[in-house]
Amino acid sequence: MMKKTTVIFDMDGVLFDSEKMYMKELLEFFNQNNICITKDMCKKVIGVDNNKFYQIVYQWWKYDTPFNEFVDILKSYYSHIYRDYKSILKPHVRELLIYLRNHGYKIALASSSPKTLIMQALNSVDLEQYFDLITSGSQFKESKPNPEIYLYTMNQLNSLKDETLIVEDSYYGIQAAINANVEVIALKDEILNLDQSHATHIINDLVEVIKYLK
């Protein structure tokens, strides 16, 4: 294995245990509108960007509402939700980022989430300072599993594929890394039971990234 110089993180499900929170919010939204959806249905939107997210969940909407109007309704619902990111920060995130910074690694975040949400999450726990680059899926036409977000991030950092390690959790994210031809490790999630079978390696805790890089 070539020595790594760069580590790129996904955000939701990797730095924050946020995917279960988002799932709960989505279930509640449809419940309030007398529509029953399942957790398995919600798993279909894990790791996708905003545009794809709205397109998928609109298919579950049972009322004769134009798409743009539906998006506005859902955005309004989300705007009234307070998210306590401090309470869902994954164990050893700060420890890992400090280690990478102190050992000269280039560190990036490449998330499908909108930039405003990314910055809200990072700023709430004072993590922005550790990243050399923060990339949002909203910057691109195609979302994960398209590799564009990872190819762009590596290009901006002047990092070679063989020198880069990606840390993911979702099926789409892992596929994006594979499609970019980059080594990817997956942070296991017992509750959501995501398909991580194609990852190079699966870890139970972020602190294992340190051991993996040594």
XYZ file of N, CA and C in Angstrom:
642
model
N 0.844 -1.200 0.000
C 0.000 0.000 0.000
C 0.877 1.247 0.000
N 0.663 2.136 -0.990
C 1.414 3.382 -1.046
C 1.073 4.243 0.169
N 2.071 4.947 0.678
C 1.852 5.808 1.837
C 0.805 6.864 1.506
N -0.149 7.026 2.393
C -1.215 7.994 2.184
C -0.777 9.389 2.623
N -1.180 10.379 1.840
C -0.913 11.778 2.178
C -2.201 12.553 2.420
N -3.326 11.940 2.020
C -4.609 12.643 2.013
C -5.718 11.745 2.550
N -6.568 12.314 3.398
C -7.744 11.590 3.880
C -8.975 12.449 3.603
N -9.950 11.862 2.915
C -11.204 12.553 2.595
C -12.342 11.869 3.340
N -13.102 12.666 4.069
C -14.212 12.145 4.863
C -15.554 12.498 4.240
N -16.474 11.567 4.286
C -17.893 11.885 4.152
C -18.313 12.482 5.495
N -19.458 13.130 5.559
C -19.873 13.735 6.826
C -20.939 12.916 7.556
N -22.115 12.794 6.953
C -23.235 12.124 7.618
C -22.971 10.630 7.736
N -22.999 10.141 8.973
C -22.737 8.732 9.212
C -21.272 8.424 9.450
N -20.402 9.423 9.234
C -18.966 9.243 9.459
C -18.490 10.156 10.586
N -18.667 11.464 10.415
C -18.305 12.406 11.476
C -19.448 12.575 12.473
N -20.656 12.509 11.967
C -21.850 12.669 12.809
C -22.774 11.470 12.627
N -23.412 11.084 13.705
C -24.403 10.006 13.650
C -25.740 10.608 13.227
N -25.729 11.278 12.074
C -26.854 12.117 11.662
C -27.880 11.405 10.800
N -27.499 10.307 10.175
C -28.424 9.667 9.243
C -29.671 9.135 9.940
N -29.503 8.643 11.158
C -30.679 8.172 11.912
C -31.562 9.353 12.314
N -30.935 10.495 12.605
C -31.684 11.702 12.929
C -32.484 12.180 11.718
N -31.845 12.194 10.544
C -32.537 12.604 9.326
C -33.684 11.650 9.005
N -33.469 10.358 9.243
C -34.498 9.361 8.992
C -35.714 9.601 9.888
N -35.454 9.882 11.149
C -36.535 10.154 12.098
C -37.331 11.385 11.677
N -36.622 12.423 11.213
C -37.285 13.650 10.754
C -38.168 13.369 9.543
N -37.669 12.567 8.625
C -38.418 12.263 7.406
C -39.655 11.421 7.708
N -39.503 10.441 8.574
C -40.647 9.621 8.991
C -41.723 10.487 9.631
N -41.292 11.435 10.459
C -42.238 12.313 11.151
C -42.954 13.237 10.166
N -42.237 13.743 9.164
C -42.849 14.617 8.160
C -43.983 13.902 7.435
N -43.723 12.695 6.979
C -44.756 11.956 6.254
C -45.880 11.521 7.186
N -45.545 11.198 8.414
C -46.571 10.835 9.396
C -47.523 12.005 9.651
N -46.962 13.209 9.741
C -47.785 14.406 9.945
C -48.742 14.636 8.780
N -48.365 14.127 7.615
C -49.204 14.282 6.423
C -49.986 13.011 6.094
N -50.103 12.141 7.118
C -50.909 10.915 7.011
C -50.446 9.979 5.900
N -49.126 9.920 5.740
C -48.531 9.002 4.772
C -47.570 8.093 5.522
N -47.734 6.801 5.322
C -46.889 5.830 6.021
C -45.709 5.425 5.134
N -44.513 5.704 5.602
C -43.316 5.221 4.914
C -42.505 4.385 5.903
N -41.570 3.615 5.391
C -40.803 2.707 6.240
C -39.339 3.154 6.342
N -38.644 2.589 7.315
C -37.214 2.876 7.463
C -36.433 2.369 6.258
N -36.869 1.254 5.701
C -36.196 0.728 4.509
C -36.330 1.693 3.330
N -37.474 2.356 3.225
C -37.653 3.367 2.184
C -36.693 4.528 2.410
N -36.552 4.928 3.668
C -35.665 6.046 4.008
C -34.208 5.739 3.680
N -33.832 4.473 3.771
C -32.443 4.090 3.476
C -32.058 4.410 2.030
N -33.074 4.503 1.156
C -32.803 4.770 -0.253
C -32.235 6.164 -0.492
N -32.410 7.064 0.476
C -31.921 8.432 0.285
C -30.636 8.702 1.062
N -30.115 7.697 1.744
C -28.869 7.884 2.489
C -27.700 8.026 1.516
N -27.001 9.131 1.627
C -25.821 9.363 0.791
C -26.082 10.080 -0.518
N -27.342 10.427 -0.813
C -27.638 11.135 -2.066
C -27.624 12.642 -1.829
N -27.498 13.414 -2.916
C -27.512 14.863 -2.767
C -28.950 15.369 -2.669
N -29.082 16.685 -2.453
C -30.398 17.273 -2.222
C -31.366 17.055 -3.377
N -30.893 17.258 -4.613
C -31.773 17.121 -5.776
C -32.341 15.712 -5.888
N -31.467 14.735 -5.751
C -31.910 13.347 -5.845
C -32.818 12.999 -4.671
N -32.495 13.551 -3.498
C -33.309 13.327 -2.305
C -34.755 13.751 -2.550
N -34.934 14.979 -3.037
C -36.294 15.480 -3.267
C -37.024 14.670 -4.336
N -36.314 14.257 -5.365
C -36.934 13.462 -6.429
C -37.437 12.117 -5.906
N -36.641 11.496 -5.032
C -37.029 10.188 -4.491
C -38.221 10.317 -3.547
N -38.137 11.244 -2.591
C -39.200 11.329 -1.578
C -40.502 11.872 -2.166
N -40.409 12.613 -3.273
C -41.626 13.102 -3.934
C -42.465 11.935 -4.451
N -41.816 10.835 -4.789
C -42.526 9.646 -5.267
C -43.386 9.024 -4.170
N -43.071 9.326 -2.919
C -43.838 8.783 -1.793
C -45.026 9.674 -1.425
N -45.048 10.877 -1.967
C -46.096 11.855 -1.663
C -47.380 11.464 -2.383
N -48.483 11.357 -1.664
C -49.707 10.806 -2.244
C -50.720 11.870 -2.658
N -50.303 13.129 -2.593
C -51.230 14.208 -2.921
C -50.854 14.849 -4.255
N -51.836 15.492 -4.857
C -51.643 16.111 -6.173
C -50.985 17.481 -6.001
N -49.738 17.453 -5.610
C -48.979 18.677 -5.350
C -47.852 18.787 -6.368
N -47.713 19.929 -7.046
C -46.584 20.098 -7.972
C -45.254 19.906 -7.244
N -44.271 19.413 -7.969
C -42.979 19.079 -7.361
C -42.361 20.261 -6.611
N -42.302 21.422 -7.247
C -41.674 22.590 -6.615
C -42.391 23.003 -5.335
N -43.706 22.861 -5.352
C -44.488 23.194 -4.155
C -44.203 22.187 -3.036
N -44.085 20.919 -3.407
C -43.744 19.884 -2.425
C -42.386 20.170 -1.791
N -41.414 20.538 -2.608
C -40.073 20.861 -2.098
C -40.150 22.011 -1.102
N -40.948 23.021 -1.408
C -41.112 24.163 -0.495
C -41.735 23.727 0.832
N -42.707 22.823 0.760
C -43.360 22.317 1.976
C -42.345 21.583 2.853
N -41.545 20.740 2.224
C -40.551 19.962 2.968
C -39.448 20.866 3.525
N -39.024 21.848 2.740
C -38.007 22.796 3.212
C -38.521 23.593 4.408
N -39.777 23.977 4.352
C -40.382 24.714 5.462
C -40.400 23.864 6.724
N -40.725 22.599 6.567
C -40.718 21.666 7.705
C -39.325 21.586 8.325
N -38.306 21.428 7.478
C -36.933 21.311 7.980
C -36.450 22.605 8.637
N -36.927 23.739 8.147
C -36.456 25.027 8.673
C -36.849 25.248 10.129
N -37.834 24.512 10.610
C -38.304 24.662 11.991
C -37.705 23.612 12.930
N -36.772 22.827 12.418
C -36.169 21.761 13.225
C -34.819 22.213 13.775
N -34.620 22.022 15.061
C -33.319 22.301 15.683
C -32.533 20.996 15.737
N -31.309 21.037 15.248
C -30.459 19.845 15.248
C -29.273 20.056 16.184
N -29.161 19.198 17.153
C -28.079 19.276 18.131
C -26.918 18.394 17.661
N -26.061 18.959 16.828
C -24.959 18.176 16.263
C -23.937 17.755 17.309
N -23.820 18.521 18.378
C -22.870 18.157 19.438
C -23.204 16.788 20.025
N -24.482 16.508 20.135
C -24.919 15.255 20.766
C -24.737 14.039 19.864
N -24.515 14.271 18.566
C -24.394 13.134 17.635
C -23.017 13.075 16.969
N -22.049 13.808 17.516
C -20.682 13.713 17.008
C -20.157 12.306 17.283
N -19.612 11.676 16.274
C -19.101 10.308 16.425
C -17.895 10.289 17.370
N -17.696 9.191 18.091
C -16.542 9.081 18.994
C -15.214 9.232 18.245
N -14.277 9.928 18.872
C -12.891 10.057 18.416
C -12.716 10.862 17.132
N -13.724 11.636 16.726
C -13.583 12.467 15.525
C -12.465 13.492 15.707
N -12.548 14.259 16.793
C -11.553 15.311 17.014
C -10.151 14.714 17.185
N -10.076 13.619 17.921
C -8.793 12.943 18.139
C -8.154 12.547 16.808
N -8.955 12.004 15.903
C -8.456 11.586 14.592
C -8.006 12.788 13.767
N -8.813 13.839 13.736
C -8.470 15.022 12.944
C -7.198 15.694 13.464
N -7.042 15.755 14.775
C -5.828 16.331 15.365
C -4.609 15.489 14.990
N -4.761 14.177 15.047
C -3.661 13.279 14.658
C -3.254 13.531 13.203
N -4.236 13.588 12.313
C -3.947 13.796 10.894
C -3.276 15.142 10.660
N -3.777 16.176 11.325
C -3.188 17.512 11.191
C -1.746 17.524 11.698
N -1.511 16.928 12.848
C -0.167 16.925 13.444
C 0.839 16.099 12.645
N 0.324 15.159 11.846
C 1.216 14.300 11.058
C 1.264 14.701 9.583
N 0.773 15.887 9.277
C 0.963 16.460 7.950
C 0.062 15.968 6.845
N -1.016 15.293 7.183
C -1.956 14.829 6.159
C -2.798 15.989 5.629
N -3.142 15.924 4.349
C -4.151 16.828 3.802
C -5.518 16.236 4.160
N -6.413 17.083 4.660
C -7.709 16.606 5.157
C -8.830 17.327 4.414
N -9.780 16.564 3.904
C -10.908 17.158 3.187
C -12.215 16.511 3.613
N -13.281 17.252 3.389
C -14.638 16.749 3.609
C -15.355 16.806 2.274
N -15.974 15.710 1.872
C -16.717 15.652 0.612
C -18.074 15.017 0.893
N -19.065 15.863 1.110
C -20.386 15.404 1.538
C -21.445 15.730 0.503
N -22.432 14.868 0.380
C -23.559 15.120 -0.522
C -24.484 16.215 0.005
N -24.362 16.554 1.271
C -25.240 17.544 1.896
C -24.987 18.948 1.343
N -25.985 19.843 1.455
C -25.791 21.239 1.042
C -24.702 21.905 1.883
N -24.004 22.879 1.301
C -22.888 23.539 1.989
C -23.345 24.197 3.289
N -24.537 24.791 3.283
C -25.021 25.464 4.493
C -25.183 24.481 5.644
N -25.688 23.295 5.356
C -25.863 22.275 6.391
C -24.508 21.768 6.876
N -23.575 21.583 5.947
C -22.226 21.132 6.316
C -21.585 22.116 7.281
N -21.643 23.404 6.933
C -20.995 24.419 7.765
C -21.697 24.554 9.115
N -23.009 24.424 9.123
C -23.763 24.468 10.381
C -23.296 23.358 11.317
N -23.149 22.158 10.766
C -22.724 21.012 11.575
C -21.296 21.186 12.081
N -20.382 21.551 11.188
C -18.974 21.690 11.568
C -18.756 22.814 12.571
N -19.395 23.953 12.327
C -19.215 25.102 13.220
C -19.775 24.846 14.608
N -20.819 24.033 14.695
C -21.443 23.763 15.997
C -20.521 22.977 16.921
N -19.537 22.289 16.338
C -18.590 21.512 17.151
C -17.141 21.957 16.913
N -16.985 23.100 16.238
C -15.668 23.708 16.020
C -14.705 22.757 15.299
N -15.159 22.190 14.195
C -14.320 21.259 13.430
C -13.807 21.837 12.112
N -14.384 22.941 11.670
C -14.029 23.485 10.354
C -12.521 23.723 10.224
N -11.900 24.109 11.319
C -10.480 24.481 11.312
C -9.548 23.352 10.850
N -10.001 22.116 10.945
C -9.133 20.981 10.634
C -9.093 20.630 9.146
N -9.998 21.189 8.364
C -10.121 20.773 6.964
C -9.436 21.751 6.008
N -8.654 21.189 5.093
C -8.025 21.991 4.044
C -9.028 22.342 2.953
N -10.042 21.503 2.795
C -11.042 21.716 1.749
C -12.361 21.089 2.179
N -13.453 21.809 1.924
C -14.799 21.302 2.209
C -15.598 21.369 0.914
N -16.061 20.213 0.452
C -16.760 20.117 -0.822
C -18.179 19.602 -0.607
N -19.140 20.244 -1.279
C -20.549 19.849 -1.166
C -21.037 19.239 -2.470
N -21.904 18.253 -2.349
C -22.488 17.619 -3.524
C -23.307 18.566 -4.375
N -23.765 19.671 -3.774
C -24.565 20.646 -4.518
C -23.735 21.391 -5.567
N -22.414 21.226 -5.528
C -21.532 21.866 -6.507
C -21.493 21.108 -7.832
N -22.101 19.917 -7.871
C -21.939 19.046 -9.034
C -23.282 18.637 -9.630
N -23.245 18.290 -10.912
C -24.450 17.831 -11.602
C -24.898 16.476 -11.091
N -23.941 15.579 -10.931
C -24.242 14.205 -10.527
C -23.834 13.976 -9.076
N -24.618 13.178 -8.368
C -24.312 12.870 -6.970
C -23.663 11.494 -6.868
N -23.161 11.179 -5.686
C -22.660 9.828 -5.432
C -23.768 8.835 -5.807
N -23.460 7.747 -6.498
C -22.174 7.078 -6.695
C -21.294 7.620 -7.821
N -21.711 8.707 -8.496
C -20.811 9.337 -9.455
C -19.564 9.815 -8.702
N -18.373 9.576 -9.234
C -17.143 9.892 -8.498
C -16.710 11.353 -8.570
N -17.484 12.196 -9.263
C -17.055 13.569 -9.546
C -16.621 14.335 -8.295
N -17.365 14.201 -7.206
C -17.048 14.950 -5.993
C -15.672 14.570 -5.450
N -15.322 13.297 -5.546
C -14.024 12.847 -5.050
C -12.895 13.213 -6.017
N -13.145 13.099 -7.306
C -12.135 13.472 -8.299
C -11.815 14.960 -8.200
N -12.849 15.772 -8.035
C -12.661 17.222 -7.886
C -11.857 17.537 -6.628
N -12.220 16.900 -5.520
C -11.551 17.158 -4.243
C -10.070 16.811 -4.315
N -9.748 15.659 -4.889
C -8.339 15.272 -5.030
C -7.587 16.232 -5.940
N -8.241 16.665 -7.002
C -7.613 17.604 -7.928
C -7.296 18.928 -7.236
N -8.230 19.411 -6.433
C -8.024 20.672 -5.715
C -6.889 20.574 -4.702
N -6.693 19.386 -4.158
C -5.642 19.166 -3.157
C -4.316 18.736 -3.786
N -4.316 18.566 -5.118
C -3.142 18.032 -5.820
C -2.718 16.684 -5.240
N -3.693 15.841 -4.972
C -3.445 14.523 -4.380
C -3.656 13.425 -5.418
N -2.755 12.460 -5.437
C -2.892 11.315 -6.329
C -3.861 10.295 -5.737
N -4.478 9.510 -6.599
C -5.444 8.503 -6.140
C -4.803 7.501 -5.184
N -3.603 7.047 -5.520
C -2.934 6.036 -4.700
C -2.510 6.568 -3.337
N -2.448 7.897 -3.217
C -2.035 8.521 -1.957
C -3.224 8.916 -1.088
N -4.424 8.615 -1.579
C -5.640 9.088 -0.919
C -6.415 7.944 -0.271
N -6.976 8.230 0.888
C -7.876 7.301 1.581
C -9.204 8.006 1.798
N -10.292 7.337 1.472
C -11.634 7.889 1.673
C -12.317 7.130 2.801
N -12.992 7.875 3.681
C -13.735 7.266 4.789
C -15.220 7.509 4.547
N -15.974 6.450 4.380
C -17.392 6.518 4.005
C -18.226 5.626 4.919
N -19.521 5.626 4.670
C -20.400 4.679 5.365
C -21.498 4.156 4.450
N -22.008 4.985 3.539
C -23.164 4.597 2.732
C -22.760 3.820 1.485
N -23.705 3.069 0.952
C -23.474 2.298 -0.275
C -23.085 3.225 -1.421
N -23.841 4.323 -1.593
C -23.560 5.254 -2.687
C -22.180 5.887 -2.535
N -21.821 6.239 -1.297
C -20.526 6.855 -1.054
C -19.376 5.912 -1.333
N -19.530 4.672 -0.895
C -18.496 3.659 -1.142
C -18.334 3.429 -2.643
N -19.458 3.363 -3.362
C -19.398 3.170 -4.812
C -18.732 4.362 -5.499
N -18.970 5.567 -4.993
C -18.336 6.759 -5.569
C -16.823 6.672 -5.435
N -16.357 6.219 -4.273
C -14.917 6.059 -4.046
C -14.337 4.991 -4.973
N -15.055 3.884 -5.104
C -14.608 2.798 -5.990
C -14.566 3.282 -7.437
N -15.591 4.038 -7.837
C -15.644 4.568 -9.200
C -14.535 5.589 -9.463
N -14.041 6.200 -8.380
C -12.902 7.121 -8.498
C -11.579 6.371 -8.436
N -11.670 5.056 -8.208
C -10.485 4.187 -8.116
C -9.598 4.573 -6.931
N -10.257 4.819 -5.794
C -9.563 5.223 -4.572
C -9.898 4.240 -3.454
N -8.907 3.959 -2.632
C -9.102 3.063 -1.489
C -10.126 3.667 -0.528
N -11.065 2.841 -0.072
C -12.130 3.347 0.796
C -12.344 2.415 1.981
N -12.418 3.002 3.174
C -12.792 2.231 4.354
C -14.148 2.721 4.833
N -14.928 1.818 5.375
C -16.293 2.122 5.792
C -16.421 2.050 7.303
N -17.084 3.047 7.877
C -17.393 3.034 9.303
C -18.700 2.280 9.496
N -18.636 1.202 10.222
C -19.781 0.301 10.385
C -20.913 0.955 11.170
N -22.127 0.648 10.756
C -23.316 1.092 11.480
C -24.227 -0.109 11.663
N -24.295 -0.601 12.890
C -25.069 -1.819 13.181
C -26.570 -1.603 13.011
N -27.037 -0.390 13.307
C -28.482 -0.142 13.322
C -29.051 -0.029 11.909
N -28.413 0.784 11.053
C -28.934 0.973 9.701
C -28.633 -0.215 8.794
N -27.601 -0.985 9.153
C -27.253 -2.188 8.386
C -27.068 -1.878 6.899
N -26.227 -0.877 6.610
C -25.969 -0.472 5.232
C -25.076 -1.494 4.531
N -25.213 -1.568 3.215
C -24.362 -2.467 2.429
C -22.978 -1.834 2.282
N -22.010 -2.374 3.008
C -20.638 -1.862 2.962
C -19.669 -2.922 2.428
N -20.220 -3.914 1.779
C -19.438 -5.089 1.377
C -18.349 -4.785 0.354
N -18.475 -3.669 -0.372
C -17.491 -3.359 -1.404
C -16.352 -2.481 -0.898
N -16.394 -2.090 0.357
C -15.316 -1.269 0.917
C -14.031 -2.083 1.024
N -12.901 -1.402 0.951
C -11.603 -2.070 1.096
C -11.467 -2.678 2.483
N -11.981 -1.955 3.465
C -11.851 -2.369 4.863
C -13.015 -1.761 5.638
N -13.486 -2.454 6.666
C -14.577 -1.950 7.509
C -14.052 -1.763 8.925
N -14.353 -0.600 9.518
C -13.907 -0.307 10.877
C -15.116 -0.093 11.782
N -14.906 -0.279 13.077
C -15.975 -0.081 14.058
C -15.894 1.273 14.745
N -14.731 1.917 14.655
C -14.502 3.187 15.341
C -13.493 3.996 14.526
N -13.667 5.310 14.490
C -12.784 6.152 13.687
C -11.331 6.109 14.139
N -11.103 5.800 15.397
C -9.723 5.730 15.885
C -8.927 4.658 15.133
N -9.626 3.696 14.543
C -8.964 2.636 13.777
C -8.318 3.164 12.495
N -8.743 4.353 12.044
C -8.120 4.957 10.863
C -6.640 5.216 11.135
N -6.325 5.629 12.358
C -4.929 5.894 12.733
C -4.097 4.626 12.581
N -4.607 3.519 13.101
C -3.892 2.241 12.997
C -3.755 1.821 11.533
N -4.795 2.081 10.756
C -4.801 1.687 9.347
C -3.729 2.437 8.556
N -3.490 3.690 8.919
C -2.533 4.521 8.190
C -1.083 4.239 8.568
N -0.874 3.639 9.725
C 0.497 3.413 10.202
C 1.169 2.265 9.440
